[in-house]
C-alpha positions as a printed Julia matrix, in Angstrom:
485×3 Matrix{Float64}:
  28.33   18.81   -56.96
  28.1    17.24   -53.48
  27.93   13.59   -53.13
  24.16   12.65   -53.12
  23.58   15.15   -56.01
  26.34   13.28   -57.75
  24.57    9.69   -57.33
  21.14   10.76   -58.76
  22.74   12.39   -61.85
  24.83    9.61   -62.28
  21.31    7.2    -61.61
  19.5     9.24   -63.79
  22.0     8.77   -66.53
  21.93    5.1    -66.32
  18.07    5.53   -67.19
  18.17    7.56   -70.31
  20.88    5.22   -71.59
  18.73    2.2    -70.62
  15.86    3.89   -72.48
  17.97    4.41   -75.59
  19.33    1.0    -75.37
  16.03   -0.67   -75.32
  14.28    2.17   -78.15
  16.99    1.4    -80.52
  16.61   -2.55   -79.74
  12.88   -2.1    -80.63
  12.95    0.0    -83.78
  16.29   -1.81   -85.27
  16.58   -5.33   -83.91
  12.9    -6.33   -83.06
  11.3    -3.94   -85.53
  10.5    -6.68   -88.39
   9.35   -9.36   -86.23
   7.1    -6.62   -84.26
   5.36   -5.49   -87.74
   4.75   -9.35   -89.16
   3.68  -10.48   -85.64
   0.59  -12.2    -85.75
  -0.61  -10.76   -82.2
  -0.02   -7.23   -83.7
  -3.63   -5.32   -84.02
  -2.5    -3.47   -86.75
  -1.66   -6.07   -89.16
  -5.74   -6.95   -88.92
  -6.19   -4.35   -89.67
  -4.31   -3.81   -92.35
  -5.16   -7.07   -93.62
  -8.74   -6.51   -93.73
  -8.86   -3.06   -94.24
  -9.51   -3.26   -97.92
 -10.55   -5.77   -99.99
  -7.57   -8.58  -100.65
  -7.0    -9.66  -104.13
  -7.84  -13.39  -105.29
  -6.61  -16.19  -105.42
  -7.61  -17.7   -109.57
  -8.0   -21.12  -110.92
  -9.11  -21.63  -114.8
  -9.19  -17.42  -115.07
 -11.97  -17.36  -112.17
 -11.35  -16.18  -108.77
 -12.2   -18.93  -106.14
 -12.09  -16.46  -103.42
 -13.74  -12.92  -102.46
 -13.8   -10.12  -100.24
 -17.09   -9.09   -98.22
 -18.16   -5.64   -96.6
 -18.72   -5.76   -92.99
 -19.86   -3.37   -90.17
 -17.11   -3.59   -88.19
 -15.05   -0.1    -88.7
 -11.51   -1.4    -88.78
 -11.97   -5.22   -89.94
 -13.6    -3.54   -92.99
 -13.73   -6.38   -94.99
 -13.52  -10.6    -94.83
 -12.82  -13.27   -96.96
 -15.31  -15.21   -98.9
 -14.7   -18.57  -100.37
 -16.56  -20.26  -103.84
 -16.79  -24.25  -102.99
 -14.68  -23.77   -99.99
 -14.58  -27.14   -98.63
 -13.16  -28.48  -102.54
 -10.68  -25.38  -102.57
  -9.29  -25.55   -98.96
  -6.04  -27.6    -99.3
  -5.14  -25.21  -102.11
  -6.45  -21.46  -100.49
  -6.35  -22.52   -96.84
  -8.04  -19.63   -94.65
  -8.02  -15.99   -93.74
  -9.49  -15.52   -90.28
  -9.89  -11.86   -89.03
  -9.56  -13.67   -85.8
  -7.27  -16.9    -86.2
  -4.64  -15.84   -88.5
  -4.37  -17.23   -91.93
  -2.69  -20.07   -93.33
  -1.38  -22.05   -97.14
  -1.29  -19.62  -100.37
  -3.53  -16.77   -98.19
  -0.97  -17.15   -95.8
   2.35  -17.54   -97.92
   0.94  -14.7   -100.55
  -0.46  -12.14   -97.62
   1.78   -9.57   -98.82
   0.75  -10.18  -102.76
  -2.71  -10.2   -101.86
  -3.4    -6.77   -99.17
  -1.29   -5.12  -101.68
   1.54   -4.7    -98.83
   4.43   -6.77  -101.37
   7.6    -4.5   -102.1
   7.14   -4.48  -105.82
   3.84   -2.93  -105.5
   5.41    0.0   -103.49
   5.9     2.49  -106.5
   2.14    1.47  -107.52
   0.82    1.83  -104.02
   2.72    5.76  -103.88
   0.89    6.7   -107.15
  -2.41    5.47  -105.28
  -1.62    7.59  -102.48
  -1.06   10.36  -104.59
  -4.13    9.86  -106.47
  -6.03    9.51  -103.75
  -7.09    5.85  -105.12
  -7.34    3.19  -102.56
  -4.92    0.53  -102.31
  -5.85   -2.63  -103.97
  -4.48   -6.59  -103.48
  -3.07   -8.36  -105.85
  -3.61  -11.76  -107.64
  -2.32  -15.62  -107.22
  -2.9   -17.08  -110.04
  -2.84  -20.94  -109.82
  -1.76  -24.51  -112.17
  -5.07  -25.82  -110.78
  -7.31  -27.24  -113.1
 -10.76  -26.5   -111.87
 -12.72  -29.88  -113.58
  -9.96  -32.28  -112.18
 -10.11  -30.87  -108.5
 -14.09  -31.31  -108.76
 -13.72  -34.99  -110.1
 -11.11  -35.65  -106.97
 -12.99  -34.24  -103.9
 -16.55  -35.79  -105.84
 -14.38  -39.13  -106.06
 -13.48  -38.83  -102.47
 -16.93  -38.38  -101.39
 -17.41  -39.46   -97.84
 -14.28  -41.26   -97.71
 -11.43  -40.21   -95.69
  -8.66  -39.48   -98.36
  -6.51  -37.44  -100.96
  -5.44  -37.04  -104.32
  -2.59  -35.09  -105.63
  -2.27  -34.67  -109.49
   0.75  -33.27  -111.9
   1.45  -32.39  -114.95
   4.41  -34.16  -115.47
   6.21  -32.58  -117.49
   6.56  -28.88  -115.67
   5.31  -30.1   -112.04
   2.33  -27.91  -112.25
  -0.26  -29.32  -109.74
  -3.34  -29.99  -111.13
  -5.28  -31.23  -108.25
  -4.96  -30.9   -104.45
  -7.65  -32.61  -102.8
  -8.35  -33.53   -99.12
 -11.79  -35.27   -97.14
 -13.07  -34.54   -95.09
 -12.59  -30.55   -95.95
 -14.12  -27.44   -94.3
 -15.14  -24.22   -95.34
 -12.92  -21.67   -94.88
 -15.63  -18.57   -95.15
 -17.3   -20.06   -91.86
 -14.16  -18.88   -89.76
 -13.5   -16.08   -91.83
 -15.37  -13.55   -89.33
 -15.08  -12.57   -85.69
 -18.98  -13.6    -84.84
 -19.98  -16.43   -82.24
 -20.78  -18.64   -85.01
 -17.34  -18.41   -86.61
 -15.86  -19.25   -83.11
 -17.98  -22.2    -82.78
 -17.17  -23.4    -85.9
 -13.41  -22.57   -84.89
 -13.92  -24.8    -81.59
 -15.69  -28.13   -83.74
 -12.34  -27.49   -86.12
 -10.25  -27.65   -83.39
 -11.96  -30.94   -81.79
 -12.47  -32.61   -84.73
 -11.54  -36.33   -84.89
 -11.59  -36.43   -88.58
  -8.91  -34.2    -88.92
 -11.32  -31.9    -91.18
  -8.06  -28.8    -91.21
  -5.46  -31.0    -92.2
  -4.08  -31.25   -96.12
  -3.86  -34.94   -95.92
  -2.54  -34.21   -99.66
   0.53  -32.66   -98.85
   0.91  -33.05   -94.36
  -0.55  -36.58   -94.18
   2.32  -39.78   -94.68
   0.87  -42.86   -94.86
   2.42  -46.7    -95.88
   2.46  -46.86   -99.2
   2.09  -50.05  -100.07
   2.81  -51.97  -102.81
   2.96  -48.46  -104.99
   6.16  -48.35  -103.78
   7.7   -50.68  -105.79
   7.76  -48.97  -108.56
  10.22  -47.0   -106.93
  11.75  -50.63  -105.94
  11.85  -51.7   -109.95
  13.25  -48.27  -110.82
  15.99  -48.92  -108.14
  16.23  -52.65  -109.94
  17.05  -51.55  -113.29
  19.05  -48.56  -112.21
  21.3   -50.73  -110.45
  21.93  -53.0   -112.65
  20.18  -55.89  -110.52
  17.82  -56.74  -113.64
  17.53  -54.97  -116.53
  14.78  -56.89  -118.72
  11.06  -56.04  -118.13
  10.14  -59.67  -119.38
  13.59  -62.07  -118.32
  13.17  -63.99  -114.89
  14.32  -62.92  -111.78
  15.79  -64.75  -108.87
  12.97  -65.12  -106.65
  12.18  -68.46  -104.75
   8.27  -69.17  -103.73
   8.45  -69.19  -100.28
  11.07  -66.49  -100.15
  12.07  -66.02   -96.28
  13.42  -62.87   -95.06
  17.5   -62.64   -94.64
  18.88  -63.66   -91.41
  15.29  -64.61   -90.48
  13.23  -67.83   -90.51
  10.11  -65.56   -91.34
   8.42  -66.18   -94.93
   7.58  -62.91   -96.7
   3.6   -63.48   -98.05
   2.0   -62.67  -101.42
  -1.7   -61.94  -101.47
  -2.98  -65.3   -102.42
  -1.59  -68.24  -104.44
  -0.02  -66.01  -107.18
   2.54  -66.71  -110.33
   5.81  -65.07  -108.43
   8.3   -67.65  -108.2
  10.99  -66.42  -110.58
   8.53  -63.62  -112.18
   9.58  -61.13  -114.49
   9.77  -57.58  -113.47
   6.38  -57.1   -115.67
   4.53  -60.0   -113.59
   5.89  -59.17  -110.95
   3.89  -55.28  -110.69
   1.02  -56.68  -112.65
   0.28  -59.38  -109.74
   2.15  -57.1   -106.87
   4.73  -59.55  -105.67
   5.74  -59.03  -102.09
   8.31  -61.99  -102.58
   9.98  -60.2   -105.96
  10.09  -56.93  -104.73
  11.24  -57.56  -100.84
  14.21  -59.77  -102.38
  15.22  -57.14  -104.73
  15.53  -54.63  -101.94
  17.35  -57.05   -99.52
  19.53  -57.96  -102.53
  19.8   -53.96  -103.63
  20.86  -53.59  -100.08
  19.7   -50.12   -97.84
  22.3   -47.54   -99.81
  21.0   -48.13  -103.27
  17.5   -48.25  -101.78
  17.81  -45.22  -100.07
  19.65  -43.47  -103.41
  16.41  -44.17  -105.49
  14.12  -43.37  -103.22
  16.11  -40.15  -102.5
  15.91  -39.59  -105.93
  11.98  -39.72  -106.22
  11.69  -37.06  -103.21
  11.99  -38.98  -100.43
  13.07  -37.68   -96.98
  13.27  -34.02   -98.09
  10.76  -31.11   -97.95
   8.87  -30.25  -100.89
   7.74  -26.52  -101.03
   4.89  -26.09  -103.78
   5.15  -23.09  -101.99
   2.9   -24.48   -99.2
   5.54  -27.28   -97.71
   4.94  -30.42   -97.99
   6.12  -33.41   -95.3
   8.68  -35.2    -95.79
   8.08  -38.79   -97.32
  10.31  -41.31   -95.33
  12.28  -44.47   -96.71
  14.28  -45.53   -93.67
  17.66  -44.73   -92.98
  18.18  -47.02   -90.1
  17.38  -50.6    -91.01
  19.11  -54.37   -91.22
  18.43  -56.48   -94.38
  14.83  -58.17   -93.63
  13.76  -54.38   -92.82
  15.49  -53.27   -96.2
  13.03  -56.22   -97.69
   9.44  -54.68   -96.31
  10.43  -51.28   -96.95
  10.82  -52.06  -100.51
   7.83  -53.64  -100.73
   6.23  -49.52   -98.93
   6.15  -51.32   -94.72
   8.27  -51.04   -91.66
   8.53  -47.37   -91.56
   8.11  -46.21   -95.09
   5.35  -43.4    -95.26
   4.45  -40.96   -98.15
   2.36  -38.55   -98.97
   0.04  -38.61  -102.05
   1.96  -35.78  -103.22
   5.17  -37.43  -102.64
   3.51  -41.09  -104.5
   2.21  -38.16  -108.11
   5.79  -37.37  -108.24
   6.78  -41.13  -108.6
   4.27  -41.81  -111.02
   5.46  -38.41  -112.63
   8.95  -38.95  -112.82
   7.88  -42.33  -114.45
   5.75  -40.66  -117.34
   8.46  -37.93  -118.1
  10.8   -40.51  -119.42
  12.56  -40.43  -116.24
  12.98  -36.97  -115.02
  11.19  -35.35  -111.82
   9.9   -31.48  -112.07
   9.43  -29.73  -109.39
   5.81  -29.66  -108.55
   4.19  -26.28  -107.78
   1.01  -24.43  -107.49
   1.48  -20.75  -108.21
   2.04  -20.29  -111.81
   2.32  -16.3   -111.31
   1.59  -13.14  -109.15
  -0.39  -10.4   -110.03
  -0.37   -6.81  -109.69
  -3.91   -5.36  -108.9
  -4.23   -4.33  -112.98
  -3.32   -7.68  -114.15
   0.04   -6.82  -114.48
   2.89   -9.95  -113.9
   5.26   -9.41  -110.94
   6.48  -13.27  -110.62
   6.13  -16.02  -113.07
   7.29  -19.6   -112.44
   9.33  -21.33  -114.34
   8.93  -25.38  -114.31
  12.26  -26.64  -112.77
  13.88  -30.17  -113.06
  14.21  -31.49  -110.05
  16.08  -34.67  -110.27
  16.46  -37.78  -112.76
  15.78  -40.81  -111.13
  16.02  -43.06  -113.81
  16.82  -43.03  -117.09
  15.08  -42.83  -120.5
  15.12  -45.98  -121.49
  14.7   -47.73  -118.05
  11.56  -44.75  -117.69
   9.85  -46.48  -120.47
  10.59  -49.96  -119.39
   8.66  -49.09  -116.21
   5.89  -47.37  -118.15
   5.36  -50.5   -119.88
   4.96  -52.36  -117.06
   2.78  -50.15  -115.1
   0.34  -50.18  -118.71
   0.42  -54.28  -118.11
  -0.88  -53.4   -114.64
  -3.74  -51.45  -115.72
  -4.52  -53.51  -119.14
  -4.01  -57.3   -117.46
  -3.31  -56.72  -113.63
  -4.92  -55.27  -110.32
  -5.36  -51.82  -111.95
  -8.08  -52.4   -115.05
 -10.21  -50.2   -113.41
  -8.7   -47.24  -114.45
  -8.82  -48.05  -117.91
 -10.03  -45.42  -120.27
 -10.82  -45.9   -124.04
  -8.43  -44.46  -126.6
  -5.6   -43.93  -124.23
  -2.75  -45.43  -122.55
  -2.97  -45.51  -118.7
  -0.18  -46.38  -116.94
  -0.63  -47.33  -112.96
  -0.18  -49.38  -109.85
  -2.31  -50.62  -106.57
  -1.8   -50.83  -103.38
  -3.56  -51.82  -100.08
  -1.38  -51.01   -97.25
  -1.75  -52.65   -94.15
  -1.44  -51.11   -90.44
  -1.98  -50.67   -87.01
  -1.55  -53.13   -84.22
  -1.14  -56.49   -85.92
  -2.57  -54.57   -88.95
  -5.6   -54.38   -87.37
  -6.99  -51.22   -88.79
  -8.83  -51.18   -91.93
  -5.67  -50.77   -94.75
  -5.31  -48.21   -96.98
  -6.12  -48.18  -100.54
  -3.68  -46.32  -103.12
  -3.63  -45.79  -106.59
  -0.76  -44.14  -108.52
  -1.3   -43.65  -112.0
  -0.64  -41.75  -115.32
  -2.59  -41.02  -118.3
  -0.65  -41.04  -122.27
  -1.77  -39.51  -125.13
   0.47  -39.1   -128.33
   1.71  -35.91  -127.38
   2.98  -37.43  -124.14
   1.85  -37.57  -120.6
  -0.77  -34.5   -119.36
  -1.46  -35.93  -115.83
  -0.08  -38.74  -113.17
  -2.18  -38.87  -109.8
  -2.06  -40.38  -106.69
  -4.99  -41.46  -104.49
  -5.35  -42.53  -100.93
  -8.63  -43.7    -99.54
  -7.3   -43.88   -95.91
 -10.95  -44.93   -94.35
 -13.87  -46.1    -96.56
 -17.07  -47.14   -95.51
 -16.19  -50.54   -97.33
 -15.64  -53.72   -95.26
 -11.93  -54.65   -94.9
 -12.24  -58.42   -97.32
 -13.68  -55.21   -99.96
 -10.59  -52.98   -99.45
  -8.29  -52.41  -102.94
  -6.5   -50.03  -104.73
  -8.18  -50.88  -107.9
 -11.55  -50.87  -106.15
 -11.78  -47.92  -104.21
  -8.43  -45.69  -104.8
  -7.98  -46.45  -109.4
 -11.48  -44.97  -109.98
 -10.67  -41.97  -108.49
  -7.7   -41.58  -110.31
  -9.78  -42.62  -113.83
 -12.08  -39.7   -113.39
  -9.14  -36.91  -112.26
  -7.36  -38.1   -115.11
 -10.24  -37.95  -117.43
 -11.04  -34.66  -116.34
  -7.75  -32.96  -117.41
  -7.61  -35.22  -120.91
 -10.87  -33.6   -121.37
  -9.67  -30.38  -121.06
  -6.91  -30.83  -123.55
């Protein structure tokens, strides 16, 4: 072979290993993230080929498939009170992907999930078209109505448990949207994409579960927990330490109550029924940041929650002196939660002292009903004990019988809860938020703790309270489960 002869064989060699090289990188390495790419035509299609299975709450599907003319997007979704169900469903856009449980369960509900393979080959077989599966849900249909209802115009959220397997109960978020409006690929579903997409309000967020705000003064019950668990105090009813002023360590600042109220050397139990900033911030400064941050820890703070849409992570501040170790206690500086984050405390609190792991998929469905997955409640942590978990329950009920939270009394049972109104912005200019955490107690033990945010109400700022705008909420999502029992 002469010498130019030589140099194309040995060029056209390089090729066909170059072409090998990059076919086997494609079908071996980048083969998976190819097929679940989002950009990939094919999954559409797929997706909306056929109907998708549903998404149940209470036995009833809250979601539906509907016939179009479009010969490959075959089908979209349809939504039943889709603004009320969208922090739990989220969306599935044949144009703009799909997010939450229709995201997390896509494989579950086109049918396209592993297990279902032998089920999907007898199809085939058959000739029977391939069918989605189910999600089946913990929601409980009457106490999501009463939160988003209770929410109304307000900007907000509630989250509600069951505390004793985690089982969400509620997952509300306002203002909402309606998923089925951007379920299509018409004009109208793009505009209604494009107003999502500018909206101030925030319409597509789950303020529920990806929203932190202060917390307030519901954070000390996390601050008494971390009392009692410490050792600091360990009587409900004997006096505490706590001067009237009480300035902040190594400061010449005075930490402020909310009026002229009974704090100076107040019991734990006075203490949360009149919300005393000067209590609670000296307990944390005296607690010190490391046992702070190991109760709060305990409760969920600064981790992930997975429910199995994930939840942001509430903060309690791992960088701070002791006058910042003071307001965090008492939920400022940089202390932030999510309602979901503020159910668990209250939670933990009515289960005696233990923390499940909230979640909101009790099981998955074949397409006959059959079970392919089925949860099973988890412990997730003990933050305090027994006895110290009734000791706060008792003083949470003396918040709610005699203190800033009687408006989320209810007759006949015992409701545990605390307030907050939590201040922010620029000199705490903006309008504060209003919280409630609460839990309701019957004699076979606690079905339901809540929290509620109202984060903007159409309320003047003097009218602004936890037990005004945030406890009734919480009254009528607890009275809707109770109800139900």
């Amino acid at each position: 072979m002469n010498k130019p002869l030589r140099r194309i064989a040995i060029f056209c060699g390089l090729l066909v290993l170059a072409l090998l090289v990059r076919t086997n990188w494609i079908q071996y390495v980048q083969a998976d993230s190819l097929q679940t790419d989002e950009k990939n035509q094919r999954i559409r299609i797929e997706r909306y080929s056929e109907p998708r299975g549903n998404i149940i709450v209470d036995g009833d599907p809250i979601t539906g498939s509907k016939k179009t003319d479009d010969p490959y997007l075959t089908y979209k979704r349809t939504y039943k009170d889709g603004p009320m169900w969208a922090p739990v469903t989220g969306f599935a856009s044949q144009i703009y992907g799909a997010t939450q449980i229709e995201q997390l369960e896509d494989k579950i509900l086109t049918g396209n999930d592993d297990r279902l393979f032998f089920r999907n080959t007898m199809d085939m077989v058959t000739g029977k078209k391939k069918q989605g599966g189910n999600v089946v849900t913990t929601l409980n249909a009457a106490a999501q109505k009463a939160a988003f209802k209770g929410l109304g115009d307000n900007k907000g959220a509630v989250a509600a448990l069951d505390p004793s397997t985690g089982a969400i109960l509620a997952l509300a978020s306002a203002p909402s949207y309606d998923p089925a409006k951007i379920a299509g690929q018409s004009k109208a579903d793009a505009t209604e994409w494009k107003k999502l997409l500018d909206d101030p309000d925030k319409a597509s967020v789950n303020r529920a579960l990806r929203e932190t705000y202060p917390p307030g003064s519901t954070f000390k019950v996390v601050t008494a927990a971390a009392a009692m668990e410490h050792g600091l105090y360990d009587d409900p009813d004997g006096k505490t330490d706590s001067p009237l002023p009480y300035t902040l360590p190594n400061t010449s600042q005075d930490l402020p109550n909310e009026g002229n109220l009974p704090c100076k050397d107040a019991s734990l139990r006075v203490a949360l029924q009149y919300s005393c900033n000067t209590v609670f911030g000296k307990i944390g400064a005296d607690l010190g940041r490391d046992k702070m941050l190991e109760t709060a820890g305990k409760f969920g703070f600064n981790k992930p929650v997975d429910t199995p849409v994930r939840a942001y992570p509430s903060v309690f501040p791992k960088k701070m002196d002791k006058p910042q170790t003071a307001l965090s206690s008492i939920g400022q500086f940089e202390t932030a939660a999510t309602p979901l984050q503020m159910a668990m405390v209250a939670s933990a609190v009515a289960n005696n002292g233990t923390l499940m792991e909230p979640y909101m998929v009790q099981q998955l469905q074949a397409p006959n009903l059959d079970t392919i997955e089925k949860h099973e409640p988890k412990k997730m942590s003990e933050p305090l004990s027994e006895e110290n978990a009734q000791k706060l329950q008792s003083m949470m009920e003396t918040v709610v019988n005699k203190g800033t939270g009687t408006s989320a009394r209810i007759p006949g049972v015992t409701v545990g809860g605390k307030t907050g109104t939590a201040q922010h912005g620029v000199d705490n200019s903006e309008k504060p938020y209003a919280w409630f955490v609460s839990y309701a107690k019957t004699d076979e033990g606690s079905p339901v703790a809540v929290a509620v945010v109202v984060e903007d109400s159409k309320a003047a700022r003097q009218d602004i309270s936890g037990g005004g705008l945030a406890a009734p909420i919480a009254k009528s999502v607890m009275q809707a489960v109770l109800d139900k029992k």
